[in-house]
């Protein structure tokens, strides 16, 4: 009797609320399809940006639904923000335009191309593009505007330590300076993707020629992180397919800005030029090749898993080229 007296108001409430709660939950699950759930699981997104793999991927990320609500009309790039667009984005725009619970703004200007901060805490939130290591290095060597191979590059990097803000206005001051020999440059970039994946407390910048050299064991650890820790893996050589896969996985539509400097042809070919590797005279980055092989593996598995191919991506590609014709 006492039980009934207590239970009458309480149990009645629970019983009458339960179906409603269930309905609400089901309703929410229906609103949140697999793409929304996948995106939520990857937030706050950590963009891992290896030099010379293609920065227009940043546009694809920030234009995902809800990620950077105030950047929906902005295409981040040289055309809109000038040659130092990445510095400007990092320093002022990211934290103002993005929801920081959805996108990690890395505001340390002294560390361009930062390594992963804390793999175990951030596992599952990484997104990045990967590029054939020798092609990445050749692209870095031949980037005349940034002149990453300049003989003064060490000094240039140290200016980031001293006056990081000045670099948002003067990031290409090495343009036109003479370059170091290509093999010396290649050695200093060797294992660079590995470095950004495993060195969590860097004391030197990623592009510093005096940074730690990476071993085969580092590369294997990095490759494992690519397999287990990344919510999205794209491939520079397969830009169009990667963009299409990205939207199949996380939603949002394919936009022209996703393709900024890679304009897909109607057939979906990526327009990245392949450099002639004979210039490297047989030299080869056998550290980052391990990481790249893992990235290709993950990428190809996801193409199958999400039914992504040039023929299933025609609609995505047609948006990508719409304004380029
Ligand atoms: C983006 O552009 C549309 C159309 O011009 C406009 O209605 C909207 O307010 C803009 N959004 C932002 C955040 O600037
Ligand atoms: C840009 O860098 C160059 C090379 O260090 C320097 O001579 C020049 O004064 C700098 N310009 C500005 C505007 O800071
Ligand atoms: C690359 O360059 C070498 C040397 O100039 C040349 O013999 C070779 O045909 C080139 N390969 C391609 C694929 O263009
Ligand atoms: C893959 O996409 C094609 C074209 O949209 C469709 O016909 C096919 O049924 C899809 N296959 C799977 C396994 O979803």
Coordinates of C-alpha atoms and ligand atoms in Angstrom, one line a residue:
X1 CA 0.0 0.0 0.0
X2 CA 2.8 2.4 0.9
X3 CA 4.6 1.3 -2.2
X4 CA 1.5 2.0 -4.3
X5 CA 1.2 5.5 -2.8
X6 CA 4.8 6.4 -3.6
X7 CA 4.7 4.7 -6.9
X8 CA 1.5 6.2 -8.1
X9 CA 2.9 9.6 -8.8
X10 CA 6.5 8.6 -9.6
X11 CA 6.0 5.4 -11.5
X12 CA 3.2 7.0 -13.5
X13 CA 5.6 9.7 -14.5
X14 CA 8.3 7.3 -15.6
X15 CA 5.9 5.1 -17.4
X16 CA 4.2 8.0 -19.3
X17 CA 7.6 9.6 -20.1
X18 CA 9.4 6.6 -21.3
X19 CA 7.6 6.2 -24.7
X20 CA 8.0 9.9 -25.3
X21 CA 11.8 9.8 -24.5
X22 CA 12.1 6.8 -26.8
X23 CA 10.3 8.6 -29.6
X24 CA 12.5 11.7 -29.1
X25 CA 15.6 9.5 -29.3
X26 CA 14.4 7.7 -32.4
X27 CA 13.5 11.0 -33.9
X28 CA 17.0 12.3 -33.2
X29 CA 18.6 9.2 -34.6
X30 CA 16.5 9.5 -37.8
X31 CA 17.7 13.1 -38.2
X32 CA 21.3 12.1 -37.6
X33 CA 22.1 9.8 -40.5
X34 CA 25.4 7.9 -40.7
X35 CA 27.2 10.9 -42.2
X36 CA 26.2 13.2 -39.3
X37 CA 27.2 10.5 -36.8
X38 CA 30.5 10.0 -38.6
X39 CA 31.2 13.7 -38.6
X40 CA 30.3 14.1 -34.9
X41 CA 32.7 11.3 -34.0
X42 CA 35.5 13.1 -35.8
X43 CA 35.0 16.4 -34.0
X44 CA 36.9 18.5 -33.1
X45 CA 38.5 17.8 -36.4
X46 CA 42.3 17.9 -36.5
X47 CA 43.6 18.9 -39.9
X48 CA 47.0 17.3 -40.4
X49 CA 48.7 19.4 -43.1
X50 CA 51.8 18.0 -44.6
X51 CA 53.6 20.6 -46.8
X52 CA 52.8 20.4 -50.5
X53 CA 50.0 17.9 -50.4
X54 CA 47.3 20.4 -51.3
X55 CA 45.9 23.1 -49.0
X56 CA 42.5 23.3 -50.7
X57 CA 41.4 20.4 -48.5
X58 CA 41.1 23.0 -45.8
X59 CA 38.1 24.4 -47.7
X60 CA 36.4 21.0 -47.9
X61 CA 36.7 20.7 -44.1
X62 CA 35.6 24.1 -43.1
X63 CA 32.6 23.9 -45.4
X64 CA 31.2 20.7 -43.8
X65 CA 27.8 21.4 -42.3
X66 CA 28.2 23.4 -39.1
X67 CA 31.9 23.2 -38.8
X68 CA 32.8 26.8 -39.5
X69 CA 29.4 28.6 -39.8
X70 CA 30.9 32.0 -40.5
X71 CA 33.2 30.7 -43.3
X72 CA 30.5 29.3 -45.5
X73 CA 31.0 32.0 -48.2
X74 CA 34.8 32.1 -47.9
X75 CA 37.3 30.3 -50.1
X76 CA 40.6 30.2 -48.3
X77 CA 43.4 30.6 -50.7
X78 CA 45.8 32.9 -52.4
X79 CA 43.1 34.5 -54.5
X80 CA 41.1 35.7 -51.5
X81 CA 43.8 36.2 -48.9
X82 CA 47.1 36.5 -50.7
X83 CA 50.2 34.3 -50.6
X84 CA 50.2 34.2 -46.8
X85 CA 46.7 32.8 -46.6
X86 CA 47.5 29.9 -44.3
X87 CA 49.2 32.2 -41.8
X88 CA 46.3 34.7 -41.9
X89 CA 43.8 31.9 -41.5
X90 CA 45.7 30.4 -38.6
X91 CA 46.3 33.7 -36.8
X92 CA 43.0 35.5 -37.0
X93 CA 40.3 33.8 -39.0
X94 CA 40.1 30.2 -37.8
X95 CA 39.1 31.0 -34.2
X96 CA 36.6 33.7 -35.3
X97 CA 34.9 31.7 -38.1
X98 CA 34.9 28.1 -36.8
X99 CA 33.0 26.3 -34.0
X100 CA 36.0 25.2 -32.0
X101 CA 34.1 22.2 -30.7
X102 CA 34.0 21.0 -34.3
X103 CA 37.4 22.2 -35.7
X104 CA 40.7 22.5 -33.8
X105 CA 42.2 25.9 -34.6
X106 CA 46.0 25.6 -34.1
X107 CA 46.9 29.2 -33.4
X108 CA 50.6 28.8 -32.8
X109 CA 52.1 30.9 -35.6
X110 CA 55.6 29.8 -34.7
X111 CA 54.8 26.3 -35.7
X112 CA 53.6 26.1 -39.3
X113 CA 52.8 22.6 -40.4
X114 CA 52.6 21.4 -36.8
X115 CA 52.9 17.7 -35.8
X116 CA 50.1 15.9 -34.1
X117 CA 49.7 17.3 -30.5
X118 CA 48.5 14.2 -28.6
X119 CA 47.8 11.1 -30.6
X120 CA 46.0 9.1 -27.9
X121 CA 43.8 12.0 -26.9
X122 CA 42.9 13.0 -30.4
X123 CA 42.8 9.5 -32.1
X124 CA 39.9 9.3 -34.5
X125 CA 39.8 13.1 -35.2
X126 CA 42.6 13.4 -37.8
X127 CA 42.0 14.2 -41.4
X128 CA 44.6 14.8 -44.0
X129 CA 45.8 14.2 -47.6
X130 CA 48.9 12.1 -48.4
X131 CA 51.1 12.4 -51.4
X132 CA 53.7 10.2 -53.0
X133 CA 56.8 11.2 -51.0
X134 CA 59.2 11.8 -53.9
X135 CA 56.6 13.9 -55.7
X136 CA 56.0 15.8 -52.5
X137 CA 59.7 16.6 -52.2
X138 CA 60.0 17.6 -55.8
X139 CA 57.0 19.8 -55.5
X140 CA 58.6 21.4 -52.4
X141 CA 61.9 22.0 -54.3
X142 CA 60.2 23.6 -57.3
X143 CA 57.9 25.8 -55.3
X144 CA 59.6 29.0 -56.3
X145 CA 57.2 31.4 -54.5
X146 CA 57.7 29.9 -51.0
X147 CA 61.2 28.9 -52.0
X148 CA 61.4 26.2 -49.3
X149 CA 64.8 25.2 -50.7
X150 CA 66.4 28.6 -50.4
X151 CA 70.0 28.8 -49.1
X152 CA 68.7 31.0 -46.3
X153 CA 65.8 28.8 -45.3
X154 CA 67.1 28.1 -41.8
X155 CA 67.3 31.9 -41.1
X156 CA 63.9 32.4 -42.6
X157 CA 62.4 29.7 -40.3
X158 CA 64.0 31.3 -37.3
X159 CA 62.1 34.5 -38.1
X160 CA 59.0 32.5 -37.2
X161 CA 60.4 32.0 -33.7
X162 CA 61.3 35.7 -33.3
X163 CA 58.5 37.6 -35.0
X164 CA 55.7 35.2 -36.0
X165 CA 53.2 37.9 -36.7
X166 CA 55.5 39.5 -39.3
X167 CA 55.2 36.3 -41.3
X168 CA 51.5 36.9 -42.0
X169 CA 52.7 39.8 -44.2
X170 CA 56.0 38.5 -45.5
X171 CA 55.9 34.8 -45.9
X172 CA 57.5 34.7 -49.4
X173 CA 60.5 36.8 -48.7
X174 CA 62.8 34.0 -50.0
X175 CA 61.4 34.2 -53.5
X176 CA 64.2 34.5 -56.0
X177 CA 67.0 33.5 -53.6
X178 CA 69.3 30.7 -54.8
X179 CA 68.5 27.1 -53.8
X180 CA 70.5 24.4 -52.1
X181 CA 71.2 21.3 -54.3
X182 CA 68.2 19.1 -54.8
X183 CA 69.6 16.0 -53.0
X184 CA 70.5 18.0 -49.9
X185 CA 66.9 19.3 -49.9
X186 CA 65.5 15.8 -50.4
X187 CA 67.5 14.5 -47.5
X188 CA 66.2 17.3 -45.2
X189 CA 62.6 16.6 -46.2
X190 CA 62.9 12.8 -46.0
X191 CA 60.5 11.3 -43.5
X192 CA 58.6 14.6 -43.1
X193 CA 55.1 13.1 -43.1
X194 CA 56.4 10.6 -40.5
X195 CA 57.7 13.4 -38.4
X196 CA 54.4 15.2 -38.2
X197 CA 52.7 11.9 -37.2
X198 CA 55.0 10.8 -34.4
X199 CA 56.9 13.8 -32.9
X200 CA 54.4 15.1 -30.4
X201 CA 56.6 17.6 -28.6
X202 CA 58.7 19.2 -31.3
X203 CA 61.6 21.3 -30.4
X204 CA 62.2 22.2 -34.0
X205 CA 59.9 23.1 -36.9
X206 CA 58.8 20.4 -39.3
X207 CA 60.7 22.1 -42.2
X208 CA 63.8 22.8 -40.2
X209 CA 66.7 21.0 -42.0
X210 CA 68.1 20.3 -38.5
X211 CA 65.0 18.5 -37.2
X212 CA 65.2 14.9 -35.9
X213 CA 65.7 12.3 -38.7
X214 CA 63.1 9.6 -38.8
X215 CA 63.8 5.8 -38.7
X216 CA 62.0 2.9 -40.2
X217 CA 60.5 2.2 -36.8
X218 CA 59.1 5.8 -36.6
X219 CA 57.6 5.2 -40.1
X220 CA 55.9 2.0 -38.9
X221 CA 54.4 3.8 -35.9
X222 CA 53.3 6.6 -38.2
X223 CA 51.7 4.1 -40.6
X224 CA 49.8 2.5 -37.8
X225 CA 48.5 5.9 -36.8
X226 CA 47.3 6.5 -40.3
X227 CA 45.3 3.2 -40.2
X228 CA 43.9 3.6 -36.7
X229 CA 43.7 7.4 -36.0
X230 CA 42.4 9.0 -39.1
X231 CA 38.8 9.8 -39.7
X232 CA 39.7 10.7 -43.3
X233 CA 42.6 9.9 -45.5
X234 CA 42.8 11.5 -49.0
X235 CA 45.4 11.1 -51.7
X236 CA 46.7 14.0 -53.6
X237 CA 47.2 12.0 -56.8
X238 CA 43.5 11.1 -56.6
X239 CA 42.2 14.5 -55.6
X240 CA 38.8 14.2 -57.3
X241 CA 38.0 10.8 -56.0
X242 CA 39.2 11.9 -52.5
X243 CA 36.9 14.9 -52.5
X244 CA 34.0 12.8 -53.6
X245 CA 34.7 10.1 -50.9
X246 CA 35.0 12.9 -48.3
X247 CA 31.5 14.1 -49.0
X248 CA 30.1 10.5 -49.2
X249 CA 31.5 9.9 -45.7
X250 CA 30.7 13.2 -44.0
X251 CA 28.0 14.9 -46.0
X252 CA 28.0 18.4 -47.4
X253 CA 28.1 19.0 -51.2
X254 CA 31.1 19.0 -53.5
X255 CA 32.0 22.6 -54.1
X256 CA 34.3 24.2 -56.6
X257 CA 36.5 25.3 -53.8
X258 CA 37.2 21.7 -52.9
X259 CA 39.0 21.4 -56.2
X260 CA 40.7 24.9 -56.1
X261 CA 44.0 24.0 -57.8
X262 CA 43.2 20.6 -59.1
X263 CA 40.3 21.3 -61.5
X264 CA 38.9 17.9 -62.3
X265 CA 38.1 17.1 -65.9
X266 CA 34.6 15.7 -66.5
X267 CA 36.2 12.2 -66.4
X268 CA 37.5 13.0 -62.9
X269 CA 41.2 13.1 -63.6
X270 CA 43.2 15.0 -61.0
X271 CA 45.3 17.7 -62.6
X272 CA 48.3 17.4 -60.3
X273 CA 51.4 17.1 -62.5
X274 CA 53.7 14.3 -61.8
X275 CA 57.3 15.5 -61.6
X276 CA 59.9 13.5 -63.4
X277 CA 61.8 11.7 -60.6
X278 CA 64.9 11.2 -62.7
X279 CA 66.0 14.5 -61.2
X280 CA 66.5 12.7 -57.9
X281 CA 69.0 10.4 -59.6
X282 CA 67.7 7.2 -57.9
X283 CA 67.3 8.8 -54.5
X284 CA 64.1 7.8 -52.8
X285 CA 62.3 8.6 -49.6
X286 CA 62.1 5.1 -48.1
X287 CA 60.8 6.4 -44.8
X288 CA 57.6 8.1 -45.9
X289 CA 57.0 5.4 -48.4
X290 CA 55.8 3.3 -45.5
X291 CA 53.3 6.0 -44.5
X292 CA 52.1 6.6 -48.0
X293 CA 51.5 2.9 -48.6
X294 CA 49.3 2.8 -45.4
X295 CA 47.4 5.8 -46.6
X296 CA 46.8 4.2 -50.1
X297 CA 45.5 1.1 -48.3
X298 CA 43.1 3.0 -46.1
X299 CA 41.9 5.1 -49.1
X300 CA 41.3 2.1 -51.4
X301 CA 39.5 0.2 -48.7
X302 CA 37.2 3.2 -48.2
X303 CA 36.5 3.6 -51.9
X304 CA 35.1 0.1 -51.9
X305 CA 33.3 0.5 -48.5
X306 CA 31.5 3.7 -49.7
X307 CA 31.0 2.7 -53.3
X308 CA 33.1 5.6 -54.6
X309 CA 34.4 5.5 -58.2
X310 CA 34.7 7.9 -61.1
X311 CA 31.3 6.7 -62.3
X312 CA 29.5 7.2 -59.0
X313 CA 31.2 10.6 -58.6
X314 CA 30.0 12.3 -61.8
X315 CA 27.5 14.5 -60.0
X316 CA 30.2 15.7 -57.5
X317 CA 32.6 16.4 -60.4
X318 CA 30.1 18.4 -62.3
X319 CA 29.8 20.8 -59.4
X320 CA 33.5 21.0 -59.1
X321 CA 34.0 22.1 -62.7
X322 CA 30.8 24.2 -63.0
X323 CA 32.5 27.5 -62.5
X324 CA 35.8 26.6 -64.1
X325 CA 34.6 26.2 -67.6
Ligands
LIG1 C1 26.6 33.8 -47.3 O1 26.0 34.2 -48.5 C2 24.6 34.2 -48.5 C3 24.1 34.6 -49.9 O2 24.7 35.8 -50.3 C4 24.0 35.1 -47.4 O3 22.6 35.1 -47.4 C5 24.6 34.6 -46.0 O4 24.2 35.5 -45.0 C6 26.1 34.6 -46.1 N1 26.6 33.9 -44.8 C7 27.6 34.4 -44.2 C8 27.9 33.7 -42.9 O5 28.3 35.3 -44.5
LIG2 C1 60.4 40.9 -45.6 O1 61.5 40.1 -45.5 C2 62.7 40.6 -46.1 C3 63.8 39.6 -46.0 O2 64.1 39.3 -44.6 C4 63.1 41.9 -45.4 O3 64.2 42.5 -46.0 C5 61.9 42.9 -45.6 O4 62.2 44.1 -44.9 C6 60.7 42.3 -45.0 N1 59.5 43.1 -45.3 C7 58.6 43.4 -44.4 C8 57.5 44.3 -44.9 O5 58.7 43.0 -43.2
LIG3 C1 62.4 12.0 -67.3 O1 63.6 12.7 -67.6 C2 64.6 11.8 -68.2 C3 65.9 12.6 -68.3 O2 65.7 13.9 -68.8 C4 64.1 11.3 -69.5 O3 65.1 10.5 -70.1 C5 62.8 10.6 -69.3 O4 62.2 10.2 -70.5 C6 61.8 11.4 -68.5 N1 60.7 10.6 -68.2 C7 59.4 11.0 -68.4 C8 58.4 10.1 -67.9 O5 59.1 12.1 -68.9
LIG4 C1 27.0 1.8 -56.1 O1 26.6 3.0 -56.9 C2 25.9 2.6 -58.1 C3 25.7 3.9 -58.9 O2 25.0 4.8 -58.1 C4 24.7 1.8 -57.8 O3 24.1 1.4 -59.0 C5 25.1 0.6 -57.0 O4 24.0 -0.1 -56.6 C6 25.9 1.0 -55.8 N1 26.4 -0.2 -55.1 C7 26.3 -0.4 -53.8 C8 27.0 -1.7 -53.3 O5 25.8 0.4 -53.0

